[in-house]
């Protein structure tokens, strides 16, 4: 069974950094791209970042480019999102998702990141 | 970025009646490989999104055949032939042709 489990969310102050993780299981990790999608409370879905199956290409939304970095550790079947210079508008549930046909098929349950002073 | 615009703004449907959601993209979603990467998602209250349709019209495993997708180029439609109680939630279209992927704003389907 494919499972994606996000961890690492929490409350941080504006300007601080945070790293969230997504542990994948139930499939061959290196065969699929992974993406991060966020959802502010009560709002819609926003693509944040993605990494290809080979880890050779990454993509970012304009709103986070230069502040966020996506990476992965194939020995741990885990993808990370390093978030820097966090602002209140970054407050959201952050979901990781595996992709097939360039769109997310399996999603995690999400982790909440709150940026507030 | 490609802008995805969904309509109507909201939808209230009687059980057993059909429902239709439209999605329009600001540019063609035909990829250089010839495929069109347009997907549909349902998000029930308190849950993660669930993919229903990929590549315009292919249903994911477990999706009932009363749910269908169609369209081409920049105009796409999700149809539910006979709405059931489990269909309530917010529906999003998403394009995966151009980086970064982008979602529509979401349409809330309510049951009358």
PDB file of N, CA and C in Angstrom, chain A residues 34-107:
ATOM      1  N   UNK A  34       7.904  13.487  -6.991  1.00  0.00           N
ATOM      2  CA  UNK A  34       7.143  13.890  -5.808  1.00  0.00           C
ATOM      3  C   UNK A  34       6.974  15.396  -5.818  1.00  0.00           C
ATOM      4  N   UNK A  35       5.847  15.845  -5.299  1.00  0.00           N
ATOM      5  CA  UNK A  35       5.583  17.283  -5.242  1.00  0.00           C
ATOM      6  C   UNK A  35       5.107  17.666  -3.849  1.00  0.00           C
ATOM      7  N   UNK A  36       5.261  18.937  -3.534  1.00  0.00           N
ATOM      8  CA  UNK A  36       4.658  19.537  -2.348  1.00  0.00           C
ATOM      9  C   UNK A  36       3.561  20.493  -2.830  1.00  0.00           C
ATOM     10  N   UNK A  37       2.394  20.362  -2.208  1.00  0.00           N
ATOM     11  CA  UNK A  37       1.240  21.212  -2.492  1.00  0.00           C
ATOM     12  C   UNK A  37       0.764  21.760  -1.160  1.00  0.00           C
ATOM     13  N   UNK A  38       0.430  23.043  -1.105  1.00  0.00           N
ATOM     14  CA  UNK A  38      -0.035  23.604   0.159  1.00  0.00           C
ATOM     15  C   UNK A  38      -1.455  24.140   0.033  1.00  0.00           C
ATOM     16  N   UNK A  39      -2.067  24.278   1.194  1.00  0.00           N
ATOM     17  CA  UNK A  39      -3.443  24.765   1.259  1.00  0.00           C
ATOM     18  C   UNK A  39      -3.596  25.606   2.508  1.00  0.00           C
ATOM     19  N   UNK A  40      -3.719  26.904   2.326  1.00  0.00           N
ATOM     20  CA  UNK A  40      -3.994  27.774   3.466  1.00  0.00           C
ATOM     21  C   UNK A  40      -5.366  27.428   4.035  1.00  0.00           C
ATOM     22  N   UNK A  41      -5.565  27.584   5.335  1.00  0.00           N
ATOM     23  CA  UNK A  41      -6.852  27.213   5.944  1.00  0.00           C
ATOM     24  C   UNK A  41      -8.027  27.838   5.219  1.00  0.00           C
ATOM     25  N   UNK A  42      -8.951  27.006   4.775  1.00  0.00           N
ATOM     26  CA  UNK A  42     -10.149  27.483   4.097  1.00  0.00           C
ATOM     27  C   UNK A  42      -9.949  27.923   2.658  1.00  0.00           C
ATOM     28  N   UNK A  43      -8.750  27.718   2.117  1.00  0.00           N
ATOM     29  CA  UNK A  43      -8.438  28.170   0.761  1.00  0.00           C
ATOM     30  C   UNK A  43      -8.195  26.999  -0.188  1.00  0.00           C
ATOM     31  N   UNK A  44      -7.782  27.318  -1.414  1.00  0.00           N
ATOM     32  CA  UNK A  44      -7.556  26.298  -2.422  1.00  0.00           C
ATOM     33  C   UNK A  44      -6.162  25.713  -2.401  1.00  0.00           C
ATOM     34  N   UNK A  45      -5.895  24.878  -3.391  1.00  0.00           N
ATOM     35  CA  UNK A  45      -4.623  24.159  -3.489  1.00  0.00           C
ATOM     36  C   UNK A  45      -3.607  24.964  -4.301  1.00  0.00           C
ATOM     37  N   UNK A  46      -2.360  24.947  -3.848  1.00  0.00           N
ATOM     38  CA  UNK A  46      -1.286  25.665  -4.533  1.00  0.00           C
ATOM     39  C   UNK A  46      -0.060  24.773  -4.646  1.00  0.00           C
ATOM     40  N   UNK A  47       0.389  24.551  -5.863  1.00  0.00           N
ATOM     41  CA  UNK A  47       1.629  23.819  -6.071  1.00  0.00           C
ATOM     42  C   UNK A  47       2.777  24.619  -5.474  1.00  0.00           C
ATOM     43  N   UNK A  48       3.680  23.945  -4.756  1.00  0.00           N
ATOM     44  CA  UNK A  48       4.813  24.618  -4.121  1.00  0.00           C
ATOM     45  C   UNK A  48       6.127  24.234  -4.804  1.00  0.00           C
ATOM     46  N   UNK A  49       6.368  22.926  -4.917  1.00  0.00           N
ATOM     47  CA  UNK A  49       7.647  22.484  -5.441  1.00  0.00           C
ATOM     48  C   UNK A  49       7.550  21.035  -5.881  1.00  0.00           C
ATOM     49  N   UNK A  50       8.432  20.635  -6.800  1.00  0.00           N
ATOM     50  CA  UNK A  50       8.454  19.257  -7.249  1.00  0.00           C
ATOM     51  C   UNK A  50       9.866  18.801  -7.548  1.00  0.00           C
ATOM     52  N   UNK A  51      10.070  17.492  -7.505  1.00  0.00           N
ATOM     53  CA  UNK A  51      11.369  16.910  -7.836  1.00  0.00           C
ATOM     54  C   UNK A  51      11.127  15.662  -8.679  1.00  0.00           C
ATOM     55  N   UNK A  52      11.899  15.508  -9.737  1.00  0.00           N
ATOM     56  CA  UNK A  52      11.699  14.393 -10.652  1.00  0.00           C
ATOM     57  C   UNK A  52      12.126  13.066 -10.023  1.00  0.00           C
ATOM     58  N   UNK A  53      11.757  11.987 -10.699  1.00  0.00           N
ATOM     59  CA  UNK A  53      12.049  10.654 -10.181  1.00  0.00           C
ATOM     60  C   UNK A  53      13.555  10.419 -10.031  1.00  0.00           C
ATOM     61  N   UNK A  54      14.342  11.007 -10.911  1.00  0.00           N
ATOM     62  CA  UNK A  54      15.795  10.829 -10.833  1.00  0.00           C
ATOM     63  C   UNK A  54      16.457  11.893  -9.961  1.00  0.00           C
ATOM     64  N   UNK A  55      15.654  12.837  -9.493  1.00  0.00           N
ATOM     65  CA  UNK A  55      16.207  13.900  -8.655  1.00  0.00           C
ATOM     66  C   UNK A  55      17.033  14.902  -9.409  1.00  0.00           C
ATOM     67  N   UNK A  56      16.931  14.900 -10.730  1.00  0.00           N
ATOM     68  CA  UNK A  56      17.796  15.754 -11.534  1.00  0.00           C
ATOM     69  C   UNK A  56      17.152  17.079 -11.921  1.00  0.00           C
ATOM     70  N   UNK A  57      15.889  17.233 -11.570  1.00  0.00           N
ATOM     71  CA  UNK A  57      15.220  18.479 -11.917  1.00  0.00           C
ATOM     72  C   UNK A  57      14.252  18.853 -10.808  1.00  0.00           C
ATOM     73  N   UNK A  58      14.271  20.124 -10.442  1.00  0.00           N
ATOM     74  CA  UNK A  58      13.353  20.626  -9.417  1.00  0.00           C
ATOM     75  C   UNK A  58      12.583  21.818  -9.962  1.00  0.00           C
ATOM     76  N   UNK A  59      11.432  22.052  -9.398  1.00  0.00           N
ATOM     77  CA  UNK A  59      10.598  23.159  -9.834  1.00  0.00           C
ATOM     78  C   UNK A  59       9.987  23.834  -8.619  1.00  0.00           C
ATOM     79  N   UNK A  60       9.743  25.143  -8.735  1.00  0.00           N
ATOM     80  CA  UNK A  60       9.188  25.911  -7.633  1.00  0.00           C
ATOM     81  C   UNK A  60       8.137  26.888  -8.124  1.00  0.00           C
ATOM     82  N   UNK A  61       7.148  27.127  -7.282  1.00  0.00           N
ATOM     83  CA  UNK A  61       6.207  28.210  -7.542  1.00  0.00           C
ATOM     84  C   UNK A  61       6.934  29.537  -7.390  1.00  0.00           C
ATOM     85  N   UNK A  62       6.479  30.539  -8.113  1.00  0.00           N
ATOM     86  CA  UNK A  62       7.111  31.857  -8.031  1.00  0.00           C
ATOM     87  C   UNK A  62       7.111  32.394  -6.607  1.00  0.00           C
ATOM     88  N   UNK A  63       6.065  32.057  -5.868  1.00  0.00           N
ATOM     89  CA  UNK A  63       5.897  32.593  -4.517  1.00  0.00           C
ATOM     90  C   UNK A  63       6.945  32.074  -3.527  1.00  0.00           C
ATOM     91  N   UNK A  64       7.623  30.975  -3.864  1.00  0.00           N
ATOM     92  CA  UNK A  64       8.598  30.398  -2.924  1.00  0.00           C
ATOM     93  C   UNK A  64       9.999  30.275  -3.503  1.00  0.00           C
ATOM     94  N   UNK A  65      10.134  30.550  -4.796  1.00  0.00           N
ATOM     95  CA  UNK A  65      11.449  30.388  -5.440  1.00  0.00           C
ATOM     96  C   UNK A  65      12.475  31.303  -4.773  1.00  0.00           C
ATOM     97  N   UNK A  66      13.633  30.726  -4.463  1.00  0.00           N
ATOM     98  CA  UNK A  66      14.684  31.465  -3.772  1.00  0.00           C
ATOM     99  C   UNK A  66      14.603  31.357  -2.260  1.00  0.00           C
ATOM    100  N   UNK A  67      13.483  30.897  -1.724  1.00  0.00           N
ATOM    101  CA  UNK A  67      13.328  30.736  -0.276  1.00  0.00           C
ATOM    102  C   UNK A  67      13.216  29.266   0.126  1.00  0.00           C
ATOM    103  N   UNK A  68      12.604  28.452  -0.728  1.00  0.00           N
ATOM    104  CA  UNK A  68      12.367  27.035  -0.417  1.00  0.00           C
ATOM    105  C   UNK A  68      13.293  26.170  -1.278  1.00  0.00           C
ATOM    106  N   UNK A  69      13.707  25.048  -0.712  1.00  0.00           N
ATOM    107  CA  UNK A  69      14.521  24.086  -1.456  1.00  0.00           C
ATOM    108  C   UNK A  69      13.960  22.685  -1.223  1.00  0.00           C
ATOM    109  N   UNK A  70      13.726  21.973  -2.316  1.00  0.00           N
ATOM    110  CA  UNK A  70      13.268  20.593  -2.220  1.00  0.00           C
ATOM    111  C   UNK A  70      14.476  19.675  -2.409  1.00  0.00           C
ATOM    112  N   UNK A  71      14.512  18.603  -1.648  1.00  0.00           N
ATOM    113  CA  UNK A  71      15.603  17.633  -1.769  1.00  0.00           C
ATOM    114  C   UNK A  71      15.063  16.265  -1.398  1.00  0.00           C
ATOM    115  N   UNK A  72      15.880  15.251  -1.629  1.00  0.00           N
ATOM    116  CA  UNK A  72      15.428  13.905  -1.262  1.00  0.00           C
ATOM    117  C   UNK A  72      16.617  13.060  -0.830  1.00  0.00           C
ATOM    118  N   UNK A  73      16.321  12.045  -0.034  1.00  0.00           N
ATOM    119  CA  UNK A  73      17.316  11.081   0.428  1.00  0.00           C
ATOM    120  C   UNK A  73      16.801   9.705   0.026  1.00  0.00           C
ATOM    121  N   UNK A  74      17.378   9.127  -1.020  1.00  0.00           N
ATOM    122  CA  UNK A  74      16.872   7.851  -1.511  1.00  0.00           C
ATOM    123  C   UNK A  74      17.155   6.710  -0.537  1.00  0.00           C
ATOM    124  N   UNK A  75      18.148   6.872   0.340  1.00  0.00           N
ATOM    125  CA  UNK A  75      18.431   5.827   1.326  1.00  0.00           C
ATOM    126  C   UNK A  75      17.346   5.771   2.402  1.00  0.00           C
ATOM    127  N   UNK A  76      16.606   6.861   2.556  1.00  0.00           N
ATOM    128  CA  UNK A  76      15.535   6.916   3.559  1.00  0.00           C
ATOM    129  C   UNK A  76      14.147   7.016   2.909  1.00  0.00           C
ATOM    130  N   UNK A  77      14.088   6.980   1.589  1.00  0.00           N
ATOM    131  CA  UNK A  77      12.806   7.144   0.885  1.00  0.00           C
ATOM    132  C   UNK A  77      12.053   8.368   1.390  1.00  0.00           C
ATOM    133  N   UNK A  78      12.767   9.456   1.506  1.00  0.00           N
ATOM    134  CA  UNK A  78      12.195  10.660   2.109  1.00  0.00           C
ATOM    135  C   UNK A  78      12.488  11.885   1.243  1.00  0.00           C
ATOM    136  N   UNK A  79      11.499  12.750   1.130  1.00  0.00           N
ATOM    137  CA  UNK A  79      11.648  14.036   0.468  1.00  0.00           C
ATOM    138  C   UNK A  79      11.515  15.138   1.516  1.00  0.00           C
ATOM    139  N   UNK A  80      12.313  16.170   1.351  1.00  0.00           N
ATOM    140  CA  UNK A  80      12.318  17.281   2.304  1.00  0.00           C
ATOM    141  C   UNK A  80      11.932  18.576   1.603  1.00  0.00           C
ATOM    142  N   UNK A  81      11.377  19.482   2.384  1.00  0.00           N
ATOM    143  CA  UNK A  81      11.165  20.847   1.911  1.00  0.00           C
ATOM    144  C   UNK A  81      11.782  21.772   2.956  1.00  0.00           C
ATOM    145  N   UNK A  82      12.883  22.399   2.566  1.00  0.00           N
ATOM    146  CA  UNK A  82      13.530  23.365   3.433  1.00  0.00           C
ATOM    147  C   UNK A  82      12.915  24.735   3.138  1.00  0.00           C
ATOM    148  N   UNK A  83      12.312  25.327   4.130  1.00  0.00           N
ATOM    149  CA  UNK A  83      11.602  26.586   3.939  1.00  0.00           C
ATOM    150  C   UNK A  83      12.320  27.694   4.714  1.00  0.00           C
ATOM    151  N   UNK A  84      12.762  28.704   3.973  1.00  0.00           N
ATOM    152  CA  UNK A  84      13.470  29.806   4.615  1.00  0.00           C
ATOM    153  C   UNK A  84      12.690  31.109   4.502  1.00  0.00           C
ATOM    154  N   UNK A  85      13.082  32.080   5.318  1.00  0.00           N
ATOM    155  CA  UNK A  85      12.442  33.412   5.314  1.00  0.00           C
ATOM    156  C   UNK A  85      10.924  33.302   5.316  1.00  0.00           C
ATOM    157  N   UNK A  86      10.419  32.497   6.221  1.00  0.00           N
ATOM    158  CA  UNK A  86       8.972  32.242   6.251  1.00  0.00           C
ATOM    159  C   UNK A  86       8.187  33.490   6.600  1.00  0.00           C
ATOM    160  N   UNK A  87       7.042  33.622   5.950  1.00  0.00           N
ATOM    161  CA  UNK A  87       6.156  34.777   6.147  1.00  0.00           C
ATOM    162  C   UNK A  87       4.765  34.274   6.523  1.00  0.00           C
ATOM    163  N   UNK A  88       3.952  35.133   7.122  1.00  0.00           N
ATOM    164  CA  UNK A  88       2.597  34.698   7.503  1.00  0.00           C
ATOM    165  C   UNK A  88       1.807  34.094   6.341  1.00  0.00           C
ATOM    166  N   UNK A  89       2.040  34.559   5.135  1.00  0.00           N
ATOM    167  CA  UNK A  89       1.310  34.023   3.985  1.00  0.00           C
ATOM    168  C   UNK A  89       1.745  32.608   3.606  1.00  0.00           C
ATOM    169  N   UNK A  90       2.793  32.104   4.242  1.00  0.00           N
ATOM    170  CA  UNK A  90       3.207  30.716   4.038  1.00  0.00           C
ATOM    171  C   UNK A  90       2.447  29.756   4.958  1.00  0.00           C
ATOM    172  N   UNK A  91       1.641  30.290   5.845  1.00  0.00           N
ATOM    173  CA  UNK A  91       0.839  29.453   6.742  1.00  0.00           C
ATOM    174  C   UNK A  91      -0.113  28.592   5.929  1.00  0.00           C
ATOM    175  N   UNK A  92      -0.019  27.291   6.123  1.00  0.00           N
ATOM    176  CA  UNK A  92      -0.834  26.365   5.329  1.00  0.00           C
ATOM    177  C   UNK A  92      -0.603  24.930   5.785  1.00  0.00           C
ATOM    178  N   UNK A  93      -1.496  24.059   5.356  1.00  0.00           N
ATOM    179  CA  UNK A  93      -1.220  22.630   5.391  1.00  0.00           C
ATOM    180  C   UNK A  93      -0.331  22.325   4.190  1.00  0.00           C
ATOM    181  N   UNK A  94       0.730  21.582   4.434  1.00  0.00           N
ATOM    182  CA  UNK A  94       1.636  21.191   3.364  1.00  0.00           C
ATOM    183  C   UNK A  94       1.479  19.689   3.125  1.00  0.00           C
ATOM    184  N   UNK A  95       1.078  19.362   1.895  1.00  0.00           N
ATOM    185  CA  UNK A  95       0.896  17.976   1.502  1.00  0.00           C
ATOM    186  C   UNK A  95       2.037  17.554   0.579  1.00  0.00           C
ATOM    187  N   UNK A  96       2.522  16.342   0.755  1.00  0.00           N
ATOM    188  CA  UNK A  96       3.375  15.783  -0.281  1.00  0.00           C
ATOM    189  C   UNK A  96       2.549  14.766  -1.053  1.00  0.00           C
ATOM    190  N   UNK A  97       2.909  14.591  -2.302  1.00  0.00           N
ATOM    191  CA  UNK A  97       2.144  13.694  -3.155  1.00  0.00           C
ATOM    192  C   UNK A  97       3.052  13.079  -4.201  1.00  0.00           C
ATOM    193  N   UNK A  98       2.809  11.797  -4.487  1.00  0.00           N
ATOM    194  CA  UNK A  98       3.496  11.130  -5.585  1.00  0.00           C
ATOM    195  C   UNK A  98       2.798  11.528  -6.869  1.00  0.00           C
ATOM    196  N   UNK A  99       3.524  11.533  -7.981  1.00  0.00           N
ATOM    197  CA  UNK A  99       2.875  11.892  -9.231  1.00  0.00           C
ATOM    198  C   UNK A  99       2.972  10.770 -10.260  1.00  0.00           C
ATOM    199  N   UNK A 100       1.898  10.629 -11.030  1.00  0.00           N
ATOM    200  CA  UNK A 100       1.885   9.809 -12.235  1.00  0.00           C
ATOM    201  C   UNK A 100       1.191  10.647 -13.303  1.00  0.00           C
ATOM    202  N   UNK A 101       1.629  10.503 -14.556  1.00  0.00           N
ATOM    203  CA  UNK A 101       1.072  11.322 -15.632  1.00  0.00           C
ATOM    204  C   UNK A 101       1.114  12.802 -15.249  1.00  0.00           C
ATOM    205  N   UNK A 102       2.184  13.197 -14.604  1.00  0.00           N
ATOM    206  CA  UNK A 102       2.488  14.576 -14.180  1.00  0.00           C
ATOM    207  C   UNK A 102       1.499  15.154 -13.183  1.00  0.00           C
ATOM    208  N   UNK A 103       0.661  14.345 -12.583  1.00  0.00           N
ATOM    209  CA  UNK A 103      -0.245  14.889 -11.580  1.00  0.00           C
ATOM    210  C   UNK A 103      -0.245  14.001 -10.339  1.00  0.00           C
ATOM    211  N   UNK A 104      -0.473  14.610  -9.161  1.00  0.00           N
ATOM    212  CA  UNK A 104      -0.445  13.833  -7.919  1.00  0.00           C
ATOM    213  C   UNK A 104      -1.509  12.756  -7.894  1.00  0.00           C
ATOM    214  N   UNK A 105      -1.108  11.509  -7.564  1.00  0.00           N
ATOM    215  CA  UNK A 105      -2.102  10.460  -7.395  1.00  0.00           C
ATOM    216  C   UNK A 105      -2.272  10.121  -5.910  1.00  0.00           C
ATOM    217  N   UNK A 106      -1.217   9.740  -5.203  1.00  0.00           N
ATOM    218  CA  UNK A 106      -1.318   9.483  -3.771  1.00  0.00           C
ATOM    219  C   UNK A 106      -0.833  10.704  -2.986  1.00  0.00           C
ATOM    220  N   UNK A 107      -1.608  11.040  -1.944  1.00  0.00           N
ATOM    221  CA  UNK A 107      -1.319  12.207  -1.111  1.00  0.00           C
ATOM    222  C   UNK A 107      -1.120  11.779   0.332  1.00  0.00           C
TER     223      UNK A 107
END
